[in-house]
Coordinates of C-alpha atoms in Angstrom, one line a residue:
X1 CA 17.2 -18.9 -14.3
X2 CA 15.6 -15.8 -13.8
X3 CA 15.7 -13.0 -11.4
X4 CA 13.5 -11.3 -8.8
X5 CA 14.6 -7.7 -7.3
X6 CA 13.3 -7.3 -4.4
X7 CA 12.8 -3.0 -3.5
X8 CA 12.6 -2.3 -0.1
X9 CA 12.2 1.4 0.8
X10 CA 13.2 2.2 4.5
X11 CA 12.6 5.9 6.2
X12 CA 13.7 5.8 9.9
X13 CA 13.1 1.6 9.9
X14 CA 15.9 0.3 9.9
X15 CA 15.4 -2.3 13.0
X16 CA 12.6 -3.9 11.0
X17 CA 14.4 -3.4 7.7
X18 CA 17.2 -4.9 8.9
X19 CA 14.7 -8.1 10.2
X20 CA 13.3 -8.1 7.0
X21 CA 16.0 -8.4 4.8
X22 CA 17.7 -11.1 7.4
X23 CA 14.6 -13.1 6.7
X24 CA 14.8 -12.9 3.0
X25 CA 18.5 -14.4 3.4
X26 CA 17.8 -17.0 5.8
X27 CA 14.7 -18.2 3.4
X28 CA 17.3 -20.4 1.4
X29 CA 15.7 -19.8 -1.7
X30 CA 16.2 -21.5 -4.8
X31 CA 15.8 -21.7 -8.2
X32 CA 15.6 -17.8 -8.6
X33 CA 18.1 -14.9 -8.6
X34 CA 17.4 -12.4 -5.9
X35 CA 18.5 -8.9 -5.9
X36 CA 18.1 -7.0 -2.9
X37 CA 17.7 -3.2 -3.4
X38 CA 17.6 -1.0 -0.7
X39 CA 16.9 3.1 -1.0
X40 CA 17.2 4.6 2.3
X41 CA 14.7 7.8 2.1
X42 CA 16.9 10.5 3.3
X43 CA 16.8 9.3 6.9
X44 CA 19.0 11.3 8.9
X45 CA 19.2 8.5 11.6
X46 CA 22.0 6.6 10.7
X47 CA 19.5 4.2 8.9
X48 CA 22.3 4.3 5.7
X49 CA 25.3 3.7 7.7
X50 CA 23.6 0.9 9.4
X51 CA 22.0 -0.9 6.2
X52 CA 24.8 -0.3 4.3
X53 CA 27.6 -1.8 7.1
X54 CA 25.7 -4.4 7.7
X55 CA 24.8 -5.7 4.3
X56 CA 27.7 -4.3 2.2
X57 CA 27.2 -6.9 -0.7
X58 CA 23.6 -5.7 -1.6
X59 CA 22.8 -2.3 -3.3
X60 CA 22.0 0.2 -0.5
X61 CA 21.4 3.7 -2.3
X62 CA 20.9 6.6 0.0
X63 CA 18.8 9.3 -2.2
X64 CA 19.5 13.1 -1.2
X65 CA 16.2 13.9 -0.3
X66 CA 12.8 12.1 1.2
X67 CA 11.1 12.0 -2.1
X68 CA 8.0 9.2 -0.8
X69 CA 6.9 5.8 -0.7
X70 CA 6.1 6.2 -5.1
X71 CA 8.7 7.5 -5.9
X72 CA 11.2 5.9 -3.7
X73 CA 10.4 2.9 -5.0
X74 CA 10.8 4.2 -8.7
X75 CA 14.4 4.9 -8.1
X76 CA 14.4 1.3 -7.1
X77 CA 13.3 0.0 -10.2
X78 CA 16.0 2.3 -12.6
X79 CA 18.3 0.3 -11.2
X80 CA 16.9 -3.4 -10.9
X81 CA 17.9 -6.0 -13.4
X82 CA 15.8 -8.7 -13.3
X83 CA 13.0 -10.2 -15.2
X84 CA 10.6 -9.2 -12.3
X85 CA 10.2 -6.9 -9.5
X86 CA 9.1 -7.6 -6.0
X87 CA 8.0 -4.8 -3.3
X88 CA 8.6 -5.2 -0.5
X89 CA 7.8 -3.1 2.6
X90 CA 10.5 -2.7 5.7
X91 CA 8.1 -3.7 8.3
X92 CA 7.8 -7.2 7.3
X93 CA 9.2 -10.4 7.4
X94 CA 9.3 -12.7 5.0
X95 CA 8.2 -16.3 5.7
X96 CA 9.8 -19.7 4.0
X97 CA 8.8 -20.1 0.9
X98 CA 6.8 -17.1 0.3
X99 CA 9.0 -15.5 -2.2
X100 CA 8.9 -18.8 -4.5
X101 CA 5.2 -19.4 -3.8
X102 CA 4.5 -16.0 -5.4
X103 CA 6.6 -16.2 -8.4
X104 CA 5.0 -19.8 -9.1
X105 CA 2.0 -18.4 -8.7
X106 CA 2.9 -15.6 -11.6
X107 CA 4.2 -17.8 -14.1
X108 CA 1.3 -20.4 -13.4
X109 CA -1.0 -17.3 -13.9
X110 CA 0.8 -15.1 -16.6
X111 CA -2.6 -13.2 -17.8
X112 CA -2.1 -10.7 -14.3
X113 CA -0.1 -7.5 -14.0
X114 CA 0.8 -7.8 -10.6
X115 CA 0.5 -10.5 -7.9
X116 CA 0.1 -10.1 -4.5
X117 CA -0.3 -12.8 -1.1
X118 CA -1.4 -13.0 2.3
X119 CA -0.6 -10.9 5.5
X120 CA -0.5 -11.7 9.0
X121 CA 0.1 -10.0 12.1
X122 CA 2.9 -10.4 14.1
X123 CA 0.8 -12.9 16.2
X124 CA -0.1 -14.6 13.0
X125 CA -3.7 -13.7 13.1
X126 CA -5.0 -12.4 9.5
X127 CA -4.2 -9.1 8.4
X128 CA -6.7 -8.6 6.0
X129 CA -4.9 -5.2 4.7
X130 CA -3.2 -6.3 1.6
X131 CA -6.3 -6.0 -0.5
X132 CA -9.1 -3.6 -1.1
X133 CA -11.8 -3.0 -3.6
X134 CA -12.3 -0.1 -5.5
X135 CA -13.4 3.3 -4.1
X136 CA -17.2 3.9 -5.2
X137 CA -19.3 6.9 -4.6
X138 CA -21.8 4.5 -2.5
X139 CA -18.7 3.2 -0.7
X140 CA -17.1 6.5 0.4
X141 CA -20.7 7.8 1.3
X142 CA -21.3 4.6 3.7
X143 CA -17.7 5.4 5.4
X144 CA -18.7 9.2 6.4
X145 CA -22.1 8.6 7.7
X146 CA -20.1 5.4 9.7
X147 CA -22.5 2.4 7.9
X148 CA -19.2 0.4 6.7
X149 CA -17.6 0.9 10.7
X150 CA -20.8 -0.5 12.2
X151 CA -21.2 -3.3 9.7
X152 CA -18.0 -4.2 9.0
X153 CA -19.3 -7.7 7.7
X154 CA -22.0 -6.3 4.8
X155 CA -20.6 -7.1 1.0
X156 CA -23.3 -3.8 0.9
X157 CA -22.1 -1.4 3.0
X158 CA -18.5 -2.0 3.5
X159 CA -17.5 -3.2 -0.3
X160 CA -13.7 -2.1 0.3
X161 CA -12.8 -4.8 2.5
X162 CA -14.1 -7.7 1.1
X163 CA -15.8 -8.6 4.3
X164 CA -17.0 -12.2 4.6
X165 CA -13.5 -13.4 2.8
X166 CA -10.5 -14.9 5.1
X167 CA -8.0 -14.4 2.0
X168 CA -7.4 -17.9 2.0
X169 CA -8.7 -18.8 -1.6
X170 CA -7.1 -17.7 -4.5
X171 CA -9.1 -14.7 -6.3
X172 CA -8.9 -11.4 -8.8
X173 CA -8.8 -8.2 -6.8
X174 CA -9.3 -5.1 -7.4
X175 CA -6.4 -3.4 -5.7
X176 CA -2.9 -5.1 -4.3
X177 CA -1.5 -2.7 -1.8
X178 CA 2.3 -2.6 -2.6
X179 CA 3.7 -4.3 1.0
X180 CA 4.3 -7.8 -1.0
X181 CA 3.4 -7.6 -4.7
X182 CA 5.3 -8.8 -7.5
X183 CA 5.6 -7.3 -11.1
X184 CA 7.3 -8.1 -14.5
X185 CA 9.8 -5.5 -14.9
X186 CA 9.0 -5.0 -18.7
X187 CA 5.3 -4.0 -17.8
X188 CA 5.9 -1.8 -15.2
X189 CA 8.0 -0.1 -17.2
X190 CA 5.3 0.2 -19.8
X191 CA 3.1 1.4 -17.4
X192 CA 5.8 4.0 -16.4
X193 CA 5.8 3.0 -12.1
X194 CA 3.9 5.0 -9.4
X195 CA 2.8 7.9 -9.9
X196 CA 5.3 10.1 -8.3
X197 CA 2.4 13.0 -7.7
X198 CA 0.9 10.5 -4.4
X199 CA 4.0 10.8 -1.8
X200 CA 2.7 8.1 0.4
X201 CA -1.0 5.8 0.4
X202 CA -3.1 5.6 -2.9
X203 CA -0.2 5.2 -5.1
X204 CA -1.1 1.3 -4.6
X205 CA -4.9 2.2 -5.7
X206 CA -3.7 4.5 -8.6
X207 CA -1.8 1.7 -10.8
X208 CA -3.5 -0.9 -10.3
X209 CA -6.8 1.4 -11.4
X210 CA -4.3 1.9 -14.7
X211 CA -3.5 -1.8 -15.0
X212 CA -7.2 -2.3 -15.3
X213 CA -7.6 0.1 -17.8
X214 CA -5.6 -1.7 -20.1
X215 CA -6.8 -5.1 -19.0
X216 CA -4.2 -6.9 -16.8
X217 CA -5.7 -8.3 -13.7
X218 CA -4.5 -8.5 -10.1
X219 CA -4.2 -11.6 -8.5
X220 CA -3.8 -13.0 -5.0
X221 CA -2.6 -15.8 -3.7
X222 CA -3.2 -17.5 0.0
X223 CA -0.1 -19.4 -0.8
X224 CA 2.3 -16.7 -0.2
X225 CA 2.1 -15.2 3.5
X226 CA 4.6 -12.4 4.8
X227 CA 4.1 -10.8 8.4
X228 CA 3.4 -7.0 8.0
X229 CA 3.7 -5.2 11.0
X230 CA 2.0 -1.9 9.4
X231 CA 2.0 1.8 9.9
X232 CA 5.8 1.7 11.4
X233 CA 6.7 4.9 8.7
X234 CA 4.1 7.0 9.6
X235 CA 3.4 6.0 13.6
X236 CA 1.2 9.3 14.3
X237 CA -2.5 8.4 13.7
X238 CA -3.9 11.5 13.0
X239 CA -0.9 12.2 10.6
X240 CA -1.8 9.0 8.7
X241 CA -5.2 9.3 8.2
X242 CA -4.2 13.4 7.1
X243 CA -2.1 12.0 4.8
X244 CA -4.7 8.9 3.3
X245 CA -7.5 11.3 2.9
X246 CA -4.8 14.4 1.3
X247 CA -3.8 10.8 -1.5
X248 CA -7.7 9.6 -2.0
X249 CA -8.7 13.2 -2.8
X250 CA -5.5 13.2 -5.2
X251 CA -6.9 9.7 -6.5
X252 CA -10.2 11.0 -7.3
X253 CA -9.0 14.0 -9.1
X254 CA -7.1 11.9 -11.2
X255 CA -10.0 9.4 -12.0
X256 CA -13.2 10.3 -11.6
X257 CA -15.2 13.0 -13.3
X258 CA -14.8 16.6 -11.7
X259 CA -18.6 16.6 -10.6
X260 CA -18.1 13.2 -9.1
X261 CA -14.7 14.0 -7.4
X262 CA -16.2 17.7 -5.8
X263 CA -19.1 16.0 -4.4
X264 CA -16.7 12.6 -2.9
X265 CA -14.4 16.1 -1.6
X266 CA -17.4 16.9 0.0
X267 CA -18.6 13.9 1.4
X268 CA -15.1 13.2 2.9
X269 CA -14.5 16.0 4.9
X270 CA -18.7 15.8 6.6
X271 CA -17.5 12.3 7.4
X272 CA -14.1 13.6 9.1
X273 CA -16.6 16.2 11.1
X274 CA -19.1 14.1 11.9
X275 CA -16.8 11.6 13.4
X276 CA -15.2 14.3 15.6
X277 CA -19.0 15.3 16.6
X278 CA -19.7 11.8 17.8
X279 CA -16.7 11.0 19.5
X280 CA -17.1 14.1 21.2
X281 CA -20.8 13.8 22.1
X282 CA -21.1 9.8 22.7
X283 CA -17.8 10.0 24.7
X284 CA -16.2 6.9 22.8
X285 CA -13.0 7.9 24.1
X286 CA -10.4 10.9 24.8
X287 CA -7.7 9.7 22.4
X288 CA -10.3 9.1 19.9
X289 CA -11.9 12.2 20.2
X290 CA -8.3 13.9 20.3
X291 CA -7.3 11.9 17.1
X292 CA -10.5 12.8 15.3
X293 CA -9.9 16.9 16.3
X294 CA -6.5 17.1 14.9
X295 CA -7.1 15.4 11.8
X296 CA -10.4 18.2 11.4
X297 CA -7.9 20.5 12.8
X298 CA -5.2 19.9 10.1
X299 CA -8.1 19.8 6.9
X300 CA -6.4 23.0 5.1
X301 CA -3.7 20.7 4.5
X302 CA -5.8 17.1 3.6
X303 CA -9.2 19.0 2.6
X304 CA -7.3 20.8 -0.3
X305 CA -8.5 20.1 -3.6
X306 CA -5.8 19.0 -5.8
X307 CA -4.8 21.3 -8.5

């Protein structure tokens, strides 16, 4: 029988860490191992204490300092011992027979480096965030100039989403965002993990960019549903959307030539200003406006390009 560890990397989360490892015990699953691996990221909130009292027969590992979401999740894997790996984010819970569901799926389809499933919201509406397309110069101009927010259901204008699609059909994506994604140990090893240089967002985007480039596909799976709650880790908006655009510019450095990543720099930060400009002329809203003003407020910090 083989095994599955499942990494779950919690930084101040531990109410809906705690939910979400309850619901991977009371799933009653059979016919694989599970290992539950919990790295606590340097809290400083009792989070430790907590996970480790309450579930003192799993591995709960307190590392010294935050070191991110990448590489957090690294230290996970040194550790694991089996056959595959699953990631799992805190803010989730784990529905019946999703864990199984996407290990069948992976040893029905073997070809894939990395297989993902479907997300709801807590109401169980679609969350259509576990998936996402490729980053293209078209795609990144059609966000700043705001064609991909005003038509969110164009293939054309707002590629990254994969608008038109209800996840419900199984399909090869482009990138599985690491909330509920399953890899064999062995070629994540070979593949050497995250990329410890993104901290948090984009580290999702950055291996599965490598997977492609050695020709293992990602895979999704409407078969295996999880509610993700989202964004519980980084709650401040205009933090989040600092720290995205700081990882995408990072991204682009990495992988796209240096004229094409200076002029995607470029495009970026007149999209962040221009959005600040209309909020702030059209009146869409204070806390939009105010959002929009501290993330253009904060761009020494985001708009830096990456050495």
């Amino acid at each position: 029988m083989e095994k599955v560890s499942i990494i779950i990397v919690n930084y101040r989360t531990a109410d809906l860490t705690i939910e979400c490892v309850k619901s991977i015990l009371a799933a009653d699953i059979k016919n694989i191992l599970i290992e539950i691996i919990i790295l606590d990221n340097a809290s400083q909130d009792g989070s430790y204490e907590r996970l480790a009292s309450l579930f003192p027969t799993l591995a709960v590992v307190a590392l010294e300092k935050n070191v991110g979401f990448a590489a957090g999740n690294n230290r996970g894997v040194e550790i694991a011992t089996g056959e595959y790996v699953l990631f799992l984010n805190p803010d989730t819970v784990v529905k019946p027979g999703a864990i199984e569901a996407l290990y069948a799926f992976a040893k029905r389809r073997p070809e894939a480096g990395a297989w993902g499933g479907r997300t709801l919201f807590a109401d169980g509406s679609l969350n259509p965030t576990s998936v996402s397309a490729f980053v293209t110069m078209r795609s990144i101009l059609y966000r700043a100039v705001g064609l991909s927010a005003l038509l969110k259901k164009s293939p054309t204008f707002n590629p990254e989403t994969y608008p038109g699609w209800q996840r419900d059909t199984e399909r090869k994506v482009d990138i599985l965002f690491f909330c509920f994604v399953l890899v064999r140990a062995d070629i994540w090893r070979k593949l050497g993990g995250f990329d410890e240089r993104f901290f948090m967002f984009c580290e999702d985007d950055d291996i599965c960019w490598r997977m492609q480039r050695v020709g293992l596909d990602r895979l999704f799976s409407p078969e295996a549903c999880i509610i993700h709650y989202g964004g519980a880790s980084t709650p401040s908006r205009p933090n989040r959307i600092a720290m995205l655009l700081a990882a995408r510019l990072m991204w682009l450095k990495l992988h796209w030539s240096p004229l094409a990543a200076r002029t995607a720099w470029l495009i970026i930060q007149a999209g962040v200003f221009a959005r600040m400009v209309a909020n702030k002329t059209v009146g869409w809203g204070a806390h939009q406006t105010a959002v929009w003003e501290q993330v253009w407020a904060e761009r020494a910090v985001w708009a830096r390009f990456p050495n």
